[in-house]
Amino acid sequence: MPELPEVETTVRGLERVLLDRRIERVELRRPDLRRAMPEGLGQRLTGARVTGLRRRAKYGLIDTDREDTLVFHLGMSGRWRVDPSEVEKHDHVLLDTDDGHRVALNDPRRFGSLDLVRTSELDAWPAFAALGPEPLDISGRELRARLQGRSAPIKALLLDQRIIAGLGNIYVCEALYRAGIHPTRAGGSISLARLERLATAIREVLVEAIAAGGSTLRDFASPAGELGYFSKTFAVYDREGRACTCRSTVERIVQGGRSTFFCSRCQR
DNA sequence: AGATATTCCTGGAGGC
DNA sequence: TGCCTCCAGGAATATC
């Protein structure tokens, strides 16, 4: 499922075909994803030139010369298909460029979203206004400041986009494992030294996944369409009952309705 | 206000 | 083989 590394990879893939191109045609193949499609999406996008592609947290941003930014979230099964040979089931939006390329937003489970936001108003846009800092820039000190006084388990706090924006279940589990921190530990009770380790672990695990092209479970495809073109082996995620490198066994618990995978010998 | 539960949706997995 | 139930995920919303 797409997390920050997959979104980063997707944005870089889309950049290859969309940057500086004019969007010649927009086809909406259904009226909604998770929510209704933005008002006037087709008209506002048709004829616009793409001036930049960016990522914020788990959102991809497509800036245009009309001062509009198309903001997409891939949910858990979304992907952009680049130059698909044919339209497939669950291709919900098609964008055709002036030089003959096509990108298709495919999302079987429709947990994703599309929004068109005035570029100058992005920071105040409700979904963005409360977002915490980017995990790739996070420091131990900043983590400490944001976890101060919080009694909830560190696992749940790291998934809270207001505290740190862009981590999902997979990378939270992996980062906590690397940092040797038990997922049930109260966020506010972790020492600065261990939070420094955690900040480093978060940055490292994301950088490695981005370098590898975004990890994949069942339903992520790169923008070029090759399914499962990257396979990363997780240390703990989805490895319940299997051996940790310490020869102990990876455990699974449920926190806030989400599975947490960890090694109780390596994580304290 | 902080913590937790519920909702959305589909396809894949596993049970019988 | 087919039908059934369960589960995965992020974010918005509701409720304690």
PDB file of C-alpha atoms (C1' of nucleotides) in Angstrom:
ATOM      1  CA  MET A   1       0.000   0.000   0.000  1.00  0.00           C
ATOM      2  CA  PRO A   2       1.289   3.385  -0.897  1.00  0.00           C
ATOM      3  CA  GLU A   3       3.140   5.148   1.851  1.00  0.00           C
ATOM      4  CA  LEU A   4       5.550   8.048   1.629  1.00  0.00           C
ATOM      5  CA  PRO A   5       8.212   6.233  -0.422  1.00  0.00           C
ATOM      6  CA  GLU A   6       5.630   5.038  -2.927  1.00  0.00           C
ATOM      7  CA  VAL A   7       4.167   8.519  -3.258  1.00  0.00           C
ATOM      8  CA  GLU A   8       7.644   9.956  -3.751  1.00  0.00           C
ATOM      9  CA  THR A   9       8.345   7.348  -6.418  1.00  0.00           C
ATOM     10  CA  THR A  10       5.007   8.042  -8.069  1.00  0.00           C
ATOM     11  CA  VAL A  11       5.617  11.790  -8.144  1.00  0.00           C
ATOM     12  CA  ARG A  12       9.013  11.265  -9.755  1.00  0.00           C
ATOM     13  CA  GLY A  13       7.461   8.930 -12.315  1.00  0.00           C
ATOM     14  CA  LEU A  14       4.680  11.361 -13.172  1.00  0.00           C
ATOM     15  CA  GLU A  15       7.192  14.169 -13.508  1.00  0.00           C
ATOM     16  CA  ARG A  16       8.761  12.421 -16.471  1.00  0.00           C
ATOM     17  CA  VAL A  17       5.612  12.702 -18.558  1.00  0.00           C
ATOM     18  CA  LEU A  18       3.731  15.640 -17.053  1.00  0.00           C
ATOM     19  CA  LEU A  19       6.289  18.351 -16.287  1.00  0.00           C
ATOM     20  CA  ASP A  20       5.966  21.334 -18.662  1.00  0.00           C
ATOM     21  CA  ARG A  21       3.236  19.540 -20.623  1.00  0.00           C
ATOM     22  CA  ARG A  22      -0.203  20.933 -21.274  1.00  0.00           C
ATOM     23  CA  ILE A  23      -3.157  18.806 -20.212  1.00  0.00           C
ATOM     24  CA  GLU A  24      -5.166  18.478 -23.360  1.00  0.00           C
ATOM     25  CA  ARG A  25      -7.971  16.285 -22.170  1.00  0.00           C
ATOM     26  CA  VAL A  26      -9.433  15.164 -18.848  1.00  0.00           C
ATOM     27  CA  GLU A  27     -11.761  12.211 -18.530  1.00  0.00           C
ATOM     28  CA  LEU A  28     -13.589  11.537 -15.284  1.00  0.00           C
ATOM     29  CA  ARG A  29     -14.874   7.999 -15.303  1.00  0.00           C
ATOM     30  CA  ARG A  30     -16.736   8.217 -12.039  1.00  0.00           C
ATOM     31  CA  PRO A  31     -18.079  11.088  -9.909  1.00  0.00           C
ATOM     32  CA  ASP A  32     -16.210  10.255  -6.726  1.00  0.00           C
ATOM     33  CA  LEU A  33     -13.391   8.386  -5.083  1.00  0.00           C
ATOM     34  CA  ARG A  34     -13.410   8.546  -1.321  1.00  0.00           C
ATOM     35  CA  ARG A  35     -15.202  11.866  -1.723  1.00  0.00           C
ATOM     36  CA  ALA A  36     -16.840  13.653  -4.619  1.00  0.00           C
ATOM     37  CA  MET A  37     -14.471  14.833  -7.344  1.00  0.00           C
ATOM     38  CA  PRO A  38     -13.635  18.534  -7.067  1.00  0.00           C
ATOM     39  CA  GLU A  39     -16.111  20.968  -8.610  1.00  0.00           C
ATOM     40  CA  GLY A  40     -15.270  21.810 -12.204  1.00  0.00           C
ATOM     41  CA  LEU A  41     -12.202  19.577 -12.246  1.00  0.00           C
ATOM     42  CA  GLY A  42     -12.354  18.894 -15.974  1.00  0.00           C
ATOM     43  CA  GLN A  43     -12.759  22.505 -17.049  1.00  0.00           C
ATOM     44  CA  ARG A  44     -10.195  23.851 -14.616  1.00  0.00           C
ATOM     45  CA  LEU A  45      -7.560  21.311 -15.618  1.00  0.00           C
ATOM     46  CA  THR A  46      -8.122  21.153 -19.362  1.00  0.00           C
ATOM     47  CA  GLY A  47      -5.614  23.379 -21.116  1.00  0.00           C
ATOM     48  CA  ALA A  48      -3.513  23.946 -18.006  1.00  0.00           C
ATOM     49  CA  ARG A  49       0.241  23.480 -18.130  1.00  0.00           C
ATOM     50  CA  VAL A  50       1.968  21.453 -15.434  1.00  0.00           C
ATOM     51  CA  THR A  51       4.626  23.586 -13.745  1.00  0.00           C
ATOM     52  CA  GLY A  52       5.809  21.228 -11.040  1.00  0.00           C
ATOM     53  CA  LEU A  53       5.323  17.994  -9.127  1.00  0.00           C
ATOM     54  CA  ARG A  54       5.848  17.708  -5.407  1.00  0.00           C
ATOM     55  CA  ARG A  55       5.031  15.563  -2.415  1.00  0.00           C
ATOM     56  CA  ARG A  56       3.729  16.603   1.001  1.00  0.00           C
ATOM     57  CA  ALA A  57       3.367  13.804   3.548  1.00  0.00           C
ATOM     58  CA  LYS A  58       1.515  11.060   1.657  1.00  0.00           C
ATOM     59  CA  TYR A  59      -0.038  13.511  -0.809  1.00  0.00           C
ATOM     60  CA  GLY A  60       1.192  14.097  -4.356  1.00  0.00           C
ATOM     61  CA  LEU A  61       0.891  17.614  -5.766  1.00  0.00           C
ATOM     62  CA  ILE A  62       0.617  18.594  -9.420  1.00  0.00           C
ATOM     63  CA  ASP A  63       1.027  22.362  -9.842  1.00  0.00           C
ATOM     64  CA  THR A  64      -0.337  24.156 -12.889  1.00  0.00           C
ATOM     65  CA  ASP A  65       0.120  27.563 -14.516  1.00  0.00           C
ATOM     66  CA  ARG A  66      -3.448  28.394 -13.578  1.00  0.00           C
ATOM     67  CA  GLU A  67      -2.455  28.683  -9.938  1.00  0.00           C
ATOM     68  CA  ASP A  68      -4.330  25.482  -9.229  1.00  0.00           C
ATOM     69  CA  THR A  69      -2.717  22.425  -7.672  1.00  0.00           C
ATOM     70  CA  LEU A  70      -4.139  18.961  -8.193  1.00  0.00           C
ATOM     71  CA  VAL A  71      -3.644  17.104  -4.918  1.00  0.00           C
ATOM     72  CA  PHE A  72      -3.882  13.333  -4.913  1.00  0.00           C
ATOM     73  CA  HIS A  73      -3.833  10.753  -2.155  1.00  0.00           C
ATOM     74  CA  LEU A  74      -3.428   7.114  -3.161  1.00  0.00           C
ATOM     75  CA  GLY A  75      -5.266   5.680  -0.172  1.00  0.00           C
ATOM     76  CA  MET A  76      -4.347   2.052   0.060  1.00  0.00           C
ATOM     77  CA  SER A  77      -4.767   0.779  -3.470  1.00  0.00           C
ATOM     78  CA  GLY A  78      -4.224   3.831  -5.655  1.00  0.00           C
ATOM     79  CA  ARG A  79      -1.603   4.110  -8.377  1.00  0.00           C
ATOM     80  CA  TRP A  80      -0.998   6.194 -11.457  1.00  0.00           C
ATOM     81  CA  ARG A  81      -0.550   4.182 -14.625  1.00  0.00           C
ATOM     82  CA  VAL A  82       1.618   5.849 -17.242  1.00  0.00           C
ATOM     83  CA  ASP A  83       0.777   5.313 -20.908  1.00  0.00           C
ATOM     84  CA  PRO A  84      -1.515   2.346 -20.294  1.00  0.00           C
ATOM     85  CA  SER A  85      -2.195   0.289 -23.390  1.00  0.00           C
ATOM     86  CA  GLU A  86      -5.871   0.270 -22.591  1.00  0.00           C
ATOM     87  CA  VAL A  87      -8.319   1.624 -20.062  1.00  0.00           C
ATOM     88  CA  GLU A  88      -8.839  -0.824 -17.243  1.00  0.00           C
ATOM     89  CA  LYS A  89     -11.411  -1.355 -14.597  1.00  0.00           C
ATOM     90  CA  HIS A  90     -10.864   1.111 -11.735  1.00  0.00           C
ATOM     91  CA  ASP A  91      -9.136   3.676 -13.963  1.00  0.00           C
ATOM     92  CA  HIS A  92     -11.130   6.573 -12.530  1.00  0.00           C
ATOM     93  CA  VAL A  93      -9.411   9.595 -14.059  1.00  0.00           C
ATOM     94  CA  LEU A  94      -7.481   9.927 -17.312  1.00  0.00           C
ATOM     95  CA  LEU A  95      -5.212  12.851 -18.192  1.00  0.00           C
ATOM     96  CA  ASP A  96      -3.929  13.240 -21.753  1.00  0.00           C
ATOM     97  CA  THR A  97      -0.999  15.540 -22.490  1.00  0.00           C
ATOM     98  CA  ASP A  98      -0.301  17.692 -25.538  1.00  0.00           C
ATOM     99  CA  ASP A  99       2.561  15.402 -26.557  1.00  0.00           C
ATOM    100  CA  GLY A 100       0.481  12.253 -26.588  1.00  0.00           C
ATOM    101  CA  HIS A 101       1.052  10.737 -23.189  1.00  0.00           C
ATOM    102  CA  ARG A 102      -1.669   9.528 -20.875  1.00  0.00           C
ATOM    103  CA  VAL A 103      -1.767   8.924 -17.141  1.00  0.00           C
ATOM    104  CA  ALA A 104      -4.572   7.038 -15.432  1.00  0.00           C
ATOM    105  CA  LEU A 105      -5.437   7.119 -11.755  1.00  0.00           C
ATOM    106  CA  ASN A 106      -6.409   3.569 -10.849  1.00  0.00           C
ATOM    107  CA  ASP A 107      -7.799   2.823  -7.396  1.00  0.00           C
ATOM    108  CA  PRO A 108      -9.874  -0.332  -6.863  1.00  0.00           C
ATOM    109  CA  ARG A 109     -10.727   0.366  -3.236  1.00  0.00           C
ATOM    110  CA  ARG A 110     -11.297   4.078  -3.763  1.00  0.00           C
ATOM    111  CA  PHE A 111      -9.707   5.071  -0.492  1.00  0.00           C
ATOM    112  CA  GLY A 112      -7.795   7.711  -2.387  1.00  0.00           C
ATOM    113  CA  SER A 113      -8.777  11.288  -3.061  1.00  0.00           C
ATOM    114  CA  LEU A 114      -8.380  14.054  -5.620  1.00  0.00           C
ATOM    115  CA  ASP A 115      -8.642  17.734  -4.805  1.00  0.00           C
ATOM    116  CA  LEU A 116      -8.021  20.911  -6.760  1.00  0.00           C
ATOM    117  CA  VAL A 117      -6.693  23.635  -4.490  1.00  0.00           C
ATOM    118  CA  ARG A 118      -5.543  27.188  -5.218  1.00  0.00           C
ATOM    119  CA  THR A 119      -1.750  26.903  -5.051  1.00  0.00           C
ATOM    120  CA  SER A 120      -1.396  29.978  -2.881  1.00  0.00           C
ATOM    121  CA  GLU A 121      -3.894  28.561  -0.384  1.00  0.00           C
ATOM    122  CA  LEU A 122      -2.340  25.117   0.024  1.00  0.00           C
ATOM    123  CA  ASP A 123      -0.840  25.773   3.441  1.00  0.00           C
ATOM    124  CA  ALA A 124      -4.224  26.796   4.801  1.00  0.00           C
ATOM    125  CA  TRP A 125      -6.071  23.976   3.074  1.00  0.00           C
ATOM    126  CA  PRO A 126      -7.723  21.969   5.900  1.00  0.00           C
ATOM    127  CA  ALA A 127      -6.033  18.679   5.091  1.00  0.00           C
ATOM    128  CA  PHE A 128      -2.623  20.370   5.142  1.00  0.00           C
ATOM    129  CA  ALA A 129      -3.019  22.980   7.855  1.00  0.00           C
ATOM    130  CA  ALA A 130      -2.623  20.575  10.766  1.00  0.00           C
ATOM    131  CA  LEU A 131       0.091  18.367   9.274  1.00  0.00           C
ATOM    132  CA  GLY A 132       3.257  17.865  11.282  1.00  0.00           C
ATOM    133  CA  PRO A 133       6.786  18.032   9.893  1.00  0.00           C
ATOM    134  CA  GLU A 134       8.134  15.811   7.133  1.00  0.00           C
ATOM    135  CA  PRO A 135       9.684  12.588   8.456  1.00  0.00           C
ATOM    136  CA  LEU A 136      12.710  12.974   6.167  1.00  0.00           C
ATOM    137  CA  ASP A 137      13.670  16.145   8.034  1.00  0.00           C
ATOM    138  CA  ILE A 138      12.769  15.073  11.554  1.00  0.00           C
ATOM    139  CA  SER A 139      15.217  15.419  14.446  1.00  0.00           C
ATOM    140  CA  GLY A 140      15.214  13.787  17.860  1.00  0.00           C
ATOM    141  CA  ARG A 141      14.663  17.134  19.516  1.00  0.00           C
ATOM    142  CA  GLU A 142      11.666  17.907  17.385  1.00  0.00           C
ATOM    143  CA  LEU A 143      10.221  14.471  18.104  1.00  0.00           C
ATOM    144  CA  ARG A 144      10.668  15.068  21.794  1.00  0.00           C
ATOM    145  CA  ALA A 145       8.915  18.419  21.612  1.00  0.00           C
ATOM    146  CA  ARG A 146       5.978  16.914  19.748  1.00  0.00           C
ATOM    147  CA  LEU A 147       5.672  13.871  22.023  1.00  0.00           C
ATOM    148  CA  GLN A 148       5.973  15.866  25.222  1.00  0.00           C
ATOM    149  CA  GLY A 149       3.330  14.950  27.763  1.00  0.00           C
ATOM    150  CA  ARG A 150       1.695  12.321  25.571  1.00  0.00           C
ATOM    151  CA  SER A 151       0.731   9.074  27.255  1.00  0.00           C
ATOM    152  CA  ALA A 152      -0.484   7.214  24.169  1.00  0.00           C
ATOM    153  CA  PRO A 153       1.713   4.429  22.784  1.00  0.00           C
ATOM    154  CA  ILE A 154       4.524   5.643  20.536  1.00  0.00           C
ATOM    155  CA  LYS A 155       3.152   3.457  17.727  1.00  0.00           C
ATOM    156  CA  ALA A 156      -0.153   5.327  17.682  1.00  0.00           C
ATOM    157  CA  LEU A 157       1.505   8.726  17.990  1.00  0.00           C
ATOM    158  CA  LEU A 158       3.791   8.123  15.012  1.00  0.00           C
ATOM    159  CA  LEU A 159       0.749   7.314  12.892  1.00  0.00           C
ATOM    160  CA  ASP A 160      -0.846  10.633  13.884  1.00  0.00           C
ATOM    161  CA  GLN A 161      -0.209  12.922  10.923  1.00  0.00           C
ATOM    162  CA  ARG A 162      -0.379  15.996  13.167  1.00  0.00           C
ATOM    163  CA  ILE A 163       2.713  14.841  15.038  1.00  0.00           C
ATOM    164  CA  ILE A 164       4.730  13.668  12.041  1.00  0.00           C
ATOM    165  CA  ALA A 165       3.267  13.694   8.553  1.00  0.00           C
ATOM    166  CA  GLY A 166       3.793  10.827   6.167  1.00  0.00           C
ATOM    167  CA  LEU A 167       4.383   7.657   8.139  1.00  0.00           C
ATOM    168  CA  GLY A 168       2.049   4.700   7.705  1.00  0.00           C
ATOM    169  CA  ASN A 169       1.790   1.386   9.461  1.00  0.00           C
ATOM    170  CA  ILE A 170       4.645  -0.329   7.635  1.00  0.00           C
ATOM    171  CA  TYR A 171       7.343   2.271   8.216  1.00  0.00           C
ATOM    172  CA  VAL A 172       6.267   2.990  11.777  1.00  0.00           C
ATOM    173  CA  CYS A 173       6.759  -0.695  12.608  1.00  0.00           C
ATOM    174  CA  GLU A 174      10.073  -0.823  10.800  1.00  0.00           C
ATOM    175  CA  ALA A 175      11.410   2.405  12.315  1.00  0.00           C
ATOM    176  CA  LEU A 176      10.499   1.375  15.862  1.00  0.00           C
ATOM    177  CA  TYR A 177      12.228  -1.939  15.295  1.00  0.00           C
ATOM    178  CA  ARG A 178      15.386  -0.264  14.038  1.00  0.00           C
ATOM    179  CA  ALA A 179      15.367   2.119  16.965  1.00  0.00           C
ATOM    180  CA  GLY A 180      14.832  -0.712  19.453  1.00  0.00           C
ATOM    181  CA  ILE A 181      11.741   0.936  20.931  1.00  0.00           C
ATOM    182  CA  HIS A 182       8.794  -1.133  22.119  1.00  0.00           C
ATOM    183  CA  PRO A 183       5.590  -0.035  20.345  1.00  0.00           C
ATOM    184  CA  THR A 184       3.515   0.182  23.525  1.00  0.00           C
ATOM    185  CA  ARG A 185       5.850   2.596  25.269  1.00  0.00           C
ATOM    186  CA  ALA A 186       4.238   5.936  26.156  1.00  0.00           C
ATOM    187  CA  GLY A 187       5.465   8.551  23.679  1.00  0.00           C
ATOM    188  CA  GLY A 188       6.226  11.161  26.312  1.00  0.00           C
ATOM    189  CA  SER A 189       8.358   8.779  28.374  1.00  0.00           C
ATOM    190  CA  ILE A 190      11.073   8.088  25.811  1.00  0.00           C
ATOM    191  CA  SER A 191      14.488   9.636  26.421  1.00  0.00           C
ATOM    192  CA  LEU A 192      16.012  12.137  24.047  1.00  0.00           C
ATOM    193  CA  ALA A 193      18.824   9.737  23.235  1.00  0.00           C
ATOM    194  CA  ARG A 194      16.345   7.096  22.128  1.00  0.00           C
ATOM    195  CA  LEU A 195      14.326   9.647  20.165  1.00  0.00           C
ATOM    196  CA  GLU A 196      17.510  10.608  18.344  1.00  0.00           C
ATOM    197  CA  ARG A 197      17.858   6.958  17.379  1.00  0.00           C
ATOM    198  CA  LEU A 198      14.233   6.921  16.312  1.00  0.00           C
ATOM    199  CA  ALA A 199      14.599  10.018  14.147  1.00  0.00           C
ATOM    200  CA  THR A 200      17.602   8.448  12.455  1.00  0.00           C
ATOM    201  CA  ALA A 201      15.740   5.178  11.979  1.00  0.00           C
ATOM    202  CA  ILE A 202      12.754   6.955  10.413  1.00  0.00           C
ATOM    203  CA  ARG A 203      14.938   8.843   7.948  1.00  0.00           C
ATOM    204  CA  GLU A 204      16.982   5.765   7.090  1.00  0.00           C
ATOM    205  CA  VAL A 205      14.093   3.419   6.479  1.00  0.00           C
ATOM    206  CA  LEU A 206      12.370   5.948   4.225  1.00  0.00           C
ATOM    207  CA  VAL A 207      15.513   6.844   2.304  1.00  0.00           C
ATOM    208  CA  GLU A 208      16.245   3.179   1.683  1.00  0.00           C
ATOM    209  CA  ALA A 209      12.713   2.517   0.471  1.00  0.00           C
ATOM    210  CA  ILE A 210      12.737   5.539  -1.826  1.00  0.00           C
ATOM    211  CA  ALA A 211      16.129   4.513  -3.202  1.00  0.00           C
ATOM    212  CA  ALA A 212      14.746   1.086  -3.933  1.00  0.00           C
ATOM    213  CA  GLY A 213      11.823   2.620  -5.750  1.00  0.00           C
ATOM    214  CA  GLY A 214       9.117   2.300  -3.161  1.00  0.00           C
ATOM    215  CA  SER A 215       8.240  -0.928  -1.511  1.00  0.00           C
ATOM    216  CA  THR A 216       5.291  -2.996  -2.475  1.00  0.00           C
ATOM    217  CA  LEU A 217       2.811  -5.342  -0.946  1.00  0.00           C
ATOM    218  CA  ARG A 218      -0.027  -6.544  -3.079  1.00  0.00           C
ATOM    219  CA  ASP A 219      -1.271  -3.588  -4.979  1.00  0.00           C
ATOM    220  CA  PHE A 220       1.338  -0.995  -5.660  1.00  0.00           C
ATOM    221  CA  ALA A 221       2.632  -0.494  -9.143  1.00  0.00           C
ATOM    222  CA  SER A 222       5.184   2.054 -10.169  1.00  0.00           C
ATOM    223  CA  PRO A 223       3.998   4.824 -12.459  1.00  0.00           C
ATOM    224  CA  ALA A 224       5.502   2.929 -15.367  1.00  0.00           C
ATOM    225  CA  GLY A 225       3.139   0.092 -14.566  1.00  0.00           C
ATOM    226  CA  GLU A 226       5.478  -2.694 -13.647  1.00  0.00           C
ATOM    227  CA  LEU A 227       3.798  -4.416 -10.754  1.00  0.00           C
ATOM    228  CA  GLY A 228       5.984  -5.417  -7.862  1.00  0.00           C
ATOM    229  CA  TYR A 229       9.098  -4.138  -9.598  1.00  0.00           C
ATOM    230  CA  PHE A 230      10.666  -3.746  -6.214  1.00  0.00           C
ATOM    231  CA  SER A 231      10.572  -6.147  -3.359  1.00  0.00           C
ATOM    232  CA  LYS A 232      11.902  -5.111  -0.016  1.00  0.00           C
ATOM    233  CA  THR A 233      12.142  -7.489   2.853  1.00  0.00           C
ATOM    234  CA  PHE A 234      10.802  -6.032   6.029  1.00  0.00           C
ATOM    235  CA  ALA A 235      12.426  -6.819   9.343  1.00  0.00           C
ATOM    236  CA  VAL A 236       9.145  -7.177  11.215  1.00  0.00           C
ATOM    237  CA  TYR A 237       6.171  -5.948   9.163  1.00  0.00           C
ATOM    238  CA  ASP A 238       3.811  -8.803   8.226  1.00  0.00           C
ATOM    239  CA  ARG A 239       6.249 -11.318   9.712  1.00  0.00           C
ATOM    240  CA  GLU A 240       4.257 -12.566  12.680  1.00  0.00           C
ATOM    241  CA  GLY A 241       5.600 -15.880  13.948  1.00  0.00           C
ATOM    242  CA  ARG A 242       8.756 -15.703  11.859  1.00  0.00           C
ATOM    243  CA  ALA A 243      12.260 -15.359  13.185  1.00  0.00           C
ATOM    244  CA  CYS A 244      13.808 -12.025  13.985  1.00  0.00           C
ATOM    245  CA  THR A 245      17.522 -11.749  13.216  1.00  0.00           C
ATOM    246  CA  CYS A 246      18.074 -12.214  16.972  1.00  0.00           C
ATOM    247  CA  ARG A 247      16.405 -15.640  16.576  1.00  0.00           C
ATOM    248  CA  SER A 248      13.494 -14.587  18.737  1.00  0.00           C
ATOM    249  CA  THR A 249      10.026 -14.507  17.152  1.00  0.00           C
ATOM    250  CA  VAL A 250       8.245 -11.525  15.612  1.00  0.00           C
ATOM    251  CA  GLU A 251       4.993 -10.799  17.439  1.00  0.00           C
ATOM    252  CA  ARG A 252       1.788  -9.072  16.386  1.00  0.00           C
ATOM    253  CA  ILE A 253      -0.489  -7.000  18.583  1.00  0.00           C
ATOM    254  CA  VAL A 254      -3.384  -4.699  17.725  1.00  0.00           C
ATOM    255  CA  GLN A 255      -3.136  -1.025  18.688  1.00  0.00           C
ATOM    256  CA  GLY A 256      -5.935   1.335  17.811  1.00  0.00           C
ATOM    257  CA  GLY A 257      -7.335  -1.281  15.459  1.00  0.00           C
ATOM    258  CA  ARG A 258      -4.041  -1.558  13.569  1.00  0.00           C
ATOM    259  CA  SER A 259      -1.629  -4.458  13.510  1.00  0.00           C
ATOM    260  CA  THR A 260       1.745  -3.772  15.067  1.00  0.00           C
ATOM    261  CA  PHE A 261       4.650  -6.116  14.363  1.00  0.00           C
ATOM    262  CA  PHE A 262       7.655  -6.116  16.652  1.00  0.00           C
ATOM    263  CA  CYS A 263      10.318  -8.164  18.413  1.00  0.00           C
ATOM    264  CA  SER A 264      10.000  -8.051  22.187  1.00  0.00           C
ATOM    265  CA  ARG A 265      13.625  -9.046  22.576  1.00  0.00           C
ATOM    266  CA  CYS A 266      15.013  -6.262  20.360  1.00  0.00           C
ATOM    267  CA  GLN A 267      12.487  -3.609  21.327  1.00  0.00           C
ATOM    268  CA  ARG A 268      12.183  -2.345  24.886  1.00  0.00           C
TER     269      ARG A 268
ATOM    270  C1'  DA B   1      -8.283  17.914  24.965  1.00  0.00           C
ATOM    271  C1'  DG B   2      -6.683  13.321  24.544  1.00  0.00           C
ATOM    272  C1'  DA B   3      -7.722   8.631  23.439  1.00  0.00           C
ATOM    273  C1'  DT B   4     -10.374   5.312  21.074  1.00  0.00           C
ATOM    274  C1'  DA B   5     -14.002   3.571  17.868  1.00  0.00           C
ATOM    275  C1'  DT B   6     -16.367   3.749  13.514  1.00  0.00           C
ATOM    276  C1'  DT B   7     -16.891   4.604   8.725  1.00  0.00           C
ATOM    277  C1'  DC B   8     -15.723   4.349   3.864  1.00  0.00           C
ATOM    278  C1'  DC B   9     -14.371   0.201  -0.173  1.00  0.00           C
ATOM    279  C1'  DT B  10     -12.810  -3.910  -2.700  1.00  0.00           C
ATOM    280  C1'  DG B  11     -10.170  -7.907  -3.502  1.00  0.00           C
ATOM    281  C1'  DG B  12      -7.524 -11.498  -1.659  1.00  0.00           C
ATOM    282  C1'  DA B  13      -7.083 -15.188   1.737  1.00  0.00           C
ATOM    283  C1'  DG B  14      -8.719 -18.807   4.288  1.00  0.00           C
ATOM    284  C1'  DG B  15     -12.492 -21.880   6.111  1.00  0.00           C
ATOM    285  C1'  DC B  16     -15.932 -25.255   5.111  1.00  0.00           C
TER     286       DC B  16
ATOM    287  C1'  DT C   1     -15.692 -25.574  -7.026  1.00  0.00           C
ATOM    288  C1'  DG C   2     -18.125 -21.811  -4.684  1.00  0.00           C
ATOM    289  C1'  DC C   3     -19.872 -19.335  -1.016  1.00  0.00           C
ATOM    290  C1'  DC C   4     -18.978 -17.203   3.190  1.00  0.00           C
ATOM    291  C1'  DT C   5     -16.487 -14.235   6.490  1.00  0.00           C
ATOM    292  C1'  DC C   6     -12.651 -11.642   7.697  1.00  0.00           C
ATOM    293  C1'  DC C   7      -9.081  -8.445   7.015  1.00  0.00           C
ATOM    294  C1'  DA C   8      -6.015  -4.718   5.191  1.00  0.00           C
ATOM    295  C1'  DG C   9      -5.225   0.349   4.919  1.00  0.00           C
ATOM    296  C1'  DG C  10      -5.555   6.417   5.888  1.00  0.00           C
ATOM    297  C1'  DA C  11      -8.111   9.986   7.289  1.00  0.00           C
ATOM    298  C1'  DA C  12     -12.457  12.118   8.627  1.00  0.00           C
ATOM    299  C1'  DT C  13     -15.813  11.989  12.031  1.00  0.00           C
ATOM    300  C1'  DA C  14     -18.050  10.598  16.312  1.00  0.00           C
ATOM    301  C1'  DT C  15     -18.054   9.400  21.098  1.00  0.00           C
ATOM    302  C1'  DC C  16     -16.169   8.513  25.425  1.00  0.00           C
TER     303       DC C  16
END
